[in-house]
Amino acid sequence: MATSSFNKKSLGKDSAEPAVTPPPVPPDTTFVKKPKPPSRKSRKRDIPEGLWRKCPKCGTMVFDKELDENLKVCSHCQHHFPIGARERINSLVETCTFEEMDAGMTSVDVLSFTGVASYISKLEDYQKSTGLKDAVLTGICKIGEHRAALGVMDFAFLGGSMGSVVGEKLTRLIEKATEKALPLIIISTSGGARMYEGMFSLMQMAKTCAALAYHAKARLPYLSVLTHPTTAGVMASYASVGDLIIAEPGAMIGFAGPRVIKDTTQAELPPGFQTAEFLLDKGLIDAIVPRKEMKPRLIEYMNYLSNGRT
Ligand SMILES: [Zn+2]
């Protein structure tokens, strides 16, 4: 009947119970606690974490092992996932030829930086989680027939930020390359200068570039490889002064972030702004090289630039 259904509705009931006035609510009672419905998470099938990863570009669930075998590149859409410094070195150098330099170098808390956590405890956390001492690995290695000085950054260590250790290790690597007359390859990924070391981080920009000037004066080749993301103080120093500047597909490359630029210039940014593809078109970078082709291409470039020297 129309009346009873109206009553049921007005009482907020959906059962077949007769419509009655509810008993008065005691003054100290607010809501009756209902058992919570099972959360979305607990209803999910129990997939052990770390076995599958969702590709941010094509949305495909990618098997971790498959991703590792493919140098962390999605086999469906060729999206380049971040790759660790050690893994990248293994993908580039001849087996057992990487002689690491300054392996134990670590930062000191020169500014006695205090924030949510102390700088030293932050460093210790990242050292534990990445197995690295800081955000770069440097050493002398063999790539194809070429002996080369190689520096590889790792974004997983404090956003690949450049503090005094990154700057010093790279400067020593560049100086070693100059001394031994070796080609130099630096593979960058960085959020910029490390704020925990203030001015000491910024000084690394000039220091690395000064060492590179001597390397260039000795007419030795420097290949700079930009990977996602390479920004700020690193892009504004050693990463952008290579004889050849190469980037991985889709890498974000720039100085300030797009929002800051948009607010400052009050202009709409063109599509694809700050991507490797956009910068290739504008002439800032010389080539885009997929990760799996990186080794043969680096050898090819060294052959060309070394003028027959190995
Ligand atoms: Zn994909």
Coordinates of C-alpha atoms and ligand atoms in Angstrom, one line a residue:
M1 CA 0.0 0.0 0.0
A2 CA 1.1 3.5 -0.7
T3 CA 0.8 4.7 2.9
S4 CA 2.9 1.9 4.4
S5 CA 5.7 2.3 1.8
F6 CA 5.7 6.0 2.5
N7 CA 6.1 5.3 6.3
K8 CA 8.9 2.8 5.7
K9 CA 10.8 5.3 3.6
S10 CA 10.4 8.1 6.1
L11 CA 11.8 5.9 8.8
G12 CA 14.7 5.0 6.7
K13 CA 13.9 1.3 6.8
D14 CA 14.1 -1.1 4.0
S15 CA 13.0 -4.3 5.7
A16 CA 9.5 -5.8 5.8
E17 CA 9.0 -4.8 9.4
P18 CA 5.8 -2.9 10.2
A19 CA 6.3 0.9 10.3
V20 CA 6.5 1.9 14.0
T21 CA 7.8 4.9 15.8
P22 CA 11.3 4.1 17.1
P23 CA 11.8 4.2 20.8
P24 CA 13.3 7.5 22.2
V25 CA 17.1 7.6 22.0
P26 CA 18.8 7.8 25.4
P27 CA 20.5 11.2 25.7
D28 CA 24.1 9.7 26.1
T29 CA 23.8 7.6 22.9
T30 CA 24.9 9.1 19.7
F31 CA 25.3 6.4 17.1
V32 CA 25.2 2.7 17.2
K33 CA 28.5 1.4 16.0
K34 CA 28.1 -0.8 12.9
P35 CA 30.7 -3.3 12.0
K36 CA 32.8 -1.9 9.2
P37 CA 32.5 -3.5 5.8
P38 CA 35.7 -5.3 4.8
S39 CA 38.1 -2.8 3.3
R40 CA 38.9 -2.9 -0.4
K41 CA 42.4 -3.9 0.5
S42 CA 41.5 -7.0 2.5
R43 CA 39.1 -8.1 -0.2
K44 CA 41.9 -8.1 -2.8
R45 CA 43.5 -11.4 -3.7
D46 CA 46.6 -12.0 -1.6
I47 CA 49.3 -11.0 -4.1
P48 CA 52.7 -11.0 -2.4
E49 CA 54.1 -7.5 -2.6
G50 CA 56.9 -6.8 -5.0
L51 CA 56.0 -9.5 -7.5
W52 CA 53.9 -7.3 -9.9
R53 CA 54.1 -3.7 -10.8
K54 CA 51.6 -1.5 -12.6
C55 CA 53.1 0.3 -15.5
P56 CA 52.3 4.1 -15.0
K57 CA 52.2 4.6 -18.8
C58 CA 50.0 1.8 -20.2
G59 CA 48.5 0.5 -16.9
T60 CA 49.6 -3.1 -17.6
M61 CA 50.5 -5.3 -14.6
V62 CA 54.1 -6.2 -15.3
F63 CA 55.8 -9.2 -13.6
D64 CA 58.9 -8.0 -11.7
K65 CA 61.1 -10.8 -13.0
E66 CA 60.2 -9.9 -16.6
L67 CA 60.9 -6.3 -15.8
D68 CA 64.3 -7.1 -14.4
E69 CA 65.2 -9.2 -17.5
N70 CA 64.1 -6.3 -19.7
L71 CA 66.4 -3.8 -17.9
K72 CA 63.3 -2.3 -16.2
V73 CA 61.6 -1.4 -19.4
C74 CA 57.9 -2.2 -19.9
S75 CA 57.7 -4.7 -22.8
H76 CA 54.2 -3.4 -23.7
C77 CA 54.8 0.3 -24.1
Q78 CA 58.6 0.7 -23.6
H79 CA 58.1 2.9 -20.5
H80 CA 61.5 3.2 -18.8
F81 CA 61.2 2.5 -15.0
P82 CA 63.9 3.8 -12.7
I83 CA 66.9 1.5 -12.5
G84 CA 69.5 1.3 -9.7
A85 CA 73.1 2.5 -10.2
R86 CA 74.6 -1.0 -9.8
E87 CA 72.1 -2.6 -12.2
R88 CA 72.8 0.0 -14.8
I89 CA 76.6 -0.5 -14.4
N90 CA 76.1 -4.2 -14.9
S91 CA 74.1 -3.5 -18.1
L92 CA 76.9 -1.4 -19.6
V93 CA 80.3 -2.6 -18.6
E94 CA 82.2 -5.8 -19.5
T95 CA 81.9 -8.4 -16.8
C96 CA 84.1 -7.8 -13.7
T97 CA 85.8 -4.7 -15.2
F98 CA 84.3 -2.0 -13.0
E99 CA 86.9 -0.8 -10.5
E100 CA 85.0 1.4 -8.1
M101 CA 86.6 4.6 -6.8
D102 CA 86.0 6.3 -3.4
A103 CA 83.6 3.5 -2.4
G104 CA 83.5 4.5 1.3
M105 CA 83.0 8.3 1.0
T106 CA 80.2 9.6 3.0
S107 CA 78.8 13.0 4.0
V108 CA 79.2 14.8 7.3
D109 CA 76.5 17.0 8.7
V110 CA 78.4 20.2 8.2
L111 CA 75.5 22.5 8.8
S112 CA 74.2 20.5 11.8
F113 CA 70.9 20.4 9.9
T114 CA 67.8 19.8 12.0
G115 CA 64.4 19.1 10.5
V116 CA 61.9 16.3 11.1
A117 CA 64.9 14.0 11.3
S118 CA 68.6 14.8 11.5
Y119 CA 70.6 14.7 8.2
I120 CA 72.8 11.9 9.5
S121 CA 69.9 9.6 10.5
K122 CA 68.4 10.3 7.0
L123 CA 71.6 9.3 5.4
E124 CA 71.8 6.1 7.4
D125 CA 68.2 5.2 6.4
Y126 CA 69.0 5.6 2.7
Q127 CA 72.3 3.8 3.1
K128 CA 70.3 0.9 4.5
S129 CA 67.5 0.9 2.0
T130 CA 69.7 1.3 -1.1
G131 CA 73.0 -0.4 -0.1
L132 CA 74.8 2.7 -1.4
K133 CA 76.9 5.3 0.6
D134 CA 75.6 8.2 -1.4
A135 CA 73.8 9.0 -4.7
V136 CA 76.6 8.2 -7.2
L137 CA 78.9 5.3 -8.0
T138 CA 82.1 6.1 -9.9
G139 CA 84.9 4.0 -11.3
I140 CA 87.0 2.9 -14.2
C141 CA 85.7 0.2 -16.5
K142 CA 85.8 -1.4 -19.9
I143 CA 82.9 -0.8 -22.3
G144 CA 83.4 -2.8 -25.5
E145 CA 87.1 -2.2 -26.3
H146 CA 87.2 1.2 -24.5
R147 CA 88.5 1.8 -21.1
A148 CA 86.3 4.6 -19.7
A149 CA 85.6 6.6 -16.6
L150 CA 82.0 6.0 -15.6
G151 CA 79.8 7.8 -13.0
V152 CA 76.2 6.6 -12.4
M153 CA 73.7 8.3 -10.2
D154 CA 70.9 6.6 -8.3
F155 CA 67.6 8.5 -7.8
A156 CA 66.6 6.1 -4.9
F157 CA 69.2 7.7 -2.7
L158 CA 67.7 11.0 -1.5
G159 CA 66.3 11.8 -4.9
G160 CA 69.7 11.6 -6.5
S161 CA 70.5 14.9 -4.9
M162 CA 74.0 16.3 -5.3
G163 CA 75.8 17.1 -2.0
S164 CA 79.5 17.3 -1.3
V165 CA 80.0 13.5 -1.8
V166 CA 78.4 13.4 -5.3
G167 CA 80.4 16.5 -6.3
E168 CA 83.7 15.2 -4.9
K169 CA 83.3 11.7 -6.3
L170 CA 82.5 13.0 -9.8
T171 CA 85.3 15.6 -9.7
R172 CA 87.8 12.9 -8.7
L173 CA 86.5 10.7 -11.5
I174 CA 86.8 13.5 -14.1
E175 CA 90.3 14.3 -12.9
K176 CA 91.3 10.6 -13.1
A177 CA 89.9 10.5 -16.7
T178 CA 92.0 13.5 -17.6
E179 CA 95.1 12.0 -16.0
K180 CA 94.6 8.6 -17.7
A181 CA 93.4 10.1 -21.0
L182 CA 90.1 8.3 -20.8
P183 CA 86.7 9.1 -22.2
L184 CA 84.1 10.0 -19.6
I185 CA 80.5 8.9 -19.3
I186 CA 78.2 10.3 -16.6
I187 CA 74.7 8.9 -16.3
S188 CA 72.6 11.4 -14.4
T189 CA 69.3 11.3 -12.5
S190 CA 68.7 14.0 -9.9
G191 CA 66.3 16.3 -8.2
G192 CA 69.1 18.8 -7.9
A193 CA 71.4 20.2 -5.2
R194 CA 71.0 18.7 -1.7
M195 CA 69.4 21.2 0.6
Y196 CA 70.9 19.5 3.7
E197 CA 74.3 20.8 2.7
G198 CA 73.2 24.3 1.6
M199 CA 76.0 26.2 -0.1
F200 CA 78.3 23.2 0.0
S201 CA 76.0 21.5 -2.5
L202 CA 75.9 24.5 -4.8
M203 CA 79.7 24.7 -4.8
Q204 CA 79.8 21.3 -6.5
M205 CA 78.3 22.8 -9.7
A206 CA 81.3 25.0 -10.3
K207 CA 83.8 22.3 -9.0
T208 CA 82.6 19.6 -11.4
C209 CA 82.4 22.0 -14.4
A210 CA 86.0 23.3 -13.7
A211 CA 87.3 19.7 -13.7
L212 CA 85.3 19.1 -17.0
A213 CA 87.0 22.1 -18.5
Y214 CA 90.4 20.5 -18.0
H215 CA 89.1 17.2 -19.4
A216 CA 87.9 19.1 -22.5
K217 CA 91.2 21.0 -22.8
A218 CA 92.9 17.6 -23.0
R219 CA 90.6 16.9 -26.0
L220 CA 89.0 13.9 -24.4
P221 CA 85.3 13.0 -25.0
Y222 CA 82.6 13.4 -22.4
L223 CA 79.2 11.7 -23.0
S224 CA 76.4 12.9 -20.7
V225 CA 73.4 10.6 -20.4
L226 CA 70.3 12.1 -19.0
T227 CA 67.7 9.8 -17.4
H228 CA 64.4 10.4 -15.8
P229 CA 64.4 12.9 -14.1
T230 CA 67.5 15.1 -14.5
T231 CA 66.7 18.6 -13.1
A232 CA 67.9 21.7 -11.2
G233 CA 71.6 22.0 -10.1
V234 CA 72.7 18.8 -11.8
M235 CA 71.2 19.8 -15.1
A236 CA 72.6 23.3 -14.7
S237 CA 76.1 22.0 -14.3
Y238 CA 77.9 18.8 -15.5
A239 CA 74.8 17.1 -17.0
S240 CA 74.4 19.8 -19.7
V241 CA 78.0 20.3 -20.9
G242 CA 78.7 16.9 -22.6
D243 CA 80.3 16.7 -26.0
L244 CA 77.3 14.6 -26.7
I245 CA 74.1 14.8 -24.6
I246 CA 72.0 11.7 -24.8
A247 CA 68.7 11.0 -23.1
E248 CA 66.5 8.0 -22.4
P249 CA 63.0 8.1 -23.9
G250 CA 60.4 10.0 -22.0
A251 CA 62.9 11.4 -19.5
M252 CA 61.9 14.7 -17.7
I253 CA 64.8 17.1 -18.1
G254 CA 64.8 20.7 -17.0
F255 CA 65.9 23.3 -14.4
A256 CA 62.9 24.5 -12.5
G257 CA 59.6 22.6 -12.4
P258 CA 56.8 23.4 -14.9
R259 CA 54.5 24.9 -12.3
V260 CA 57.2 27.4 -11.2
I261 CA 57.9 28.3 -14.9
K262 CA 54.2 28.7 -15.6
D263 CA 53.7 31.0 -12.6
T264 CA 56.8 33.1 -13.4
T265 CA 56.2 33.5 -17.1
Q266 CA 52.4 33.6 -16.9
A267 CA 52.4 31.7 -20.2
E268 CA 50.9 28.4 -21.2
L269 CA 53.6 25.7 -21.6
P270 CA 53.7 23.8 -24.9
P271 CA 52.7 20.1 -24.8
G272 CA 55.6 17.7 -24.0
F273 CA 57.5 20.6 -22.3
Q274 CA 60.6 19.3 -20.5
T275 CA 60.6 15.8 -22.0
A276 CA 63.6 14.3 -23.8
E277 CA 61.6 14.3 -27.1
F278 CA 60.7 18.0 -26.8
L279 CA 64.4 18.9 -26.0
L280 CA 65.7 16.8 -28.9
D281 CA 63.4 18.8 -31.2
K282 CA 64.7 22.1 -29.7
G283 CA 68.4 21.0 -30.0
L284 CA 69.3 20.8 -26.4
I285 CA 70.1 17.1 -26.6
D286 CA 71.7 15.2 -29.4
A287 CA 70.0 11.8 -29.3
I288 CA 67.4 9.7 -27.6
V289 CA 68.6 6.2 -26.9
P290 CA 66.5 3.4 -25.5
R291 CA 68.1 1.7 -22.5
K292 CA 68.6 -1.6 -24.3
E293 CA 70.5 0.1 -27.1
M294 CA 72.6 2.3 -24.7
K295 CA 75.7 0.1 -24.6
P296 CA 76.3 -0.4 -28.3
R297 CA 75.5 3.3 -28.9
L298 CA 78.0 4.5 -26.3
I299 CA 80.6 2.3 -27.9
E300 CA 79.7 3.7 -31.3
Y301 CA 80.0 7.3 -30.0
M302 CA 83.3 6.5 -28.3
N303 CA 84.7 5.0 -31.5
Y304 CA 83.7 8.1 -33.3
L305 CA 85.0 10.6 -30.7
S306 CA 88.2 8.8 -29.6
N307 CA 89.6 8.9 -33.1
G308 CA 90.7 5.3 -33.0
R309 CA 92.1 5.4 -29.4
T310 CA 90.9 2.8 -27.0
Ligands
ZN1 ZN 53.8 0.0 -20.1

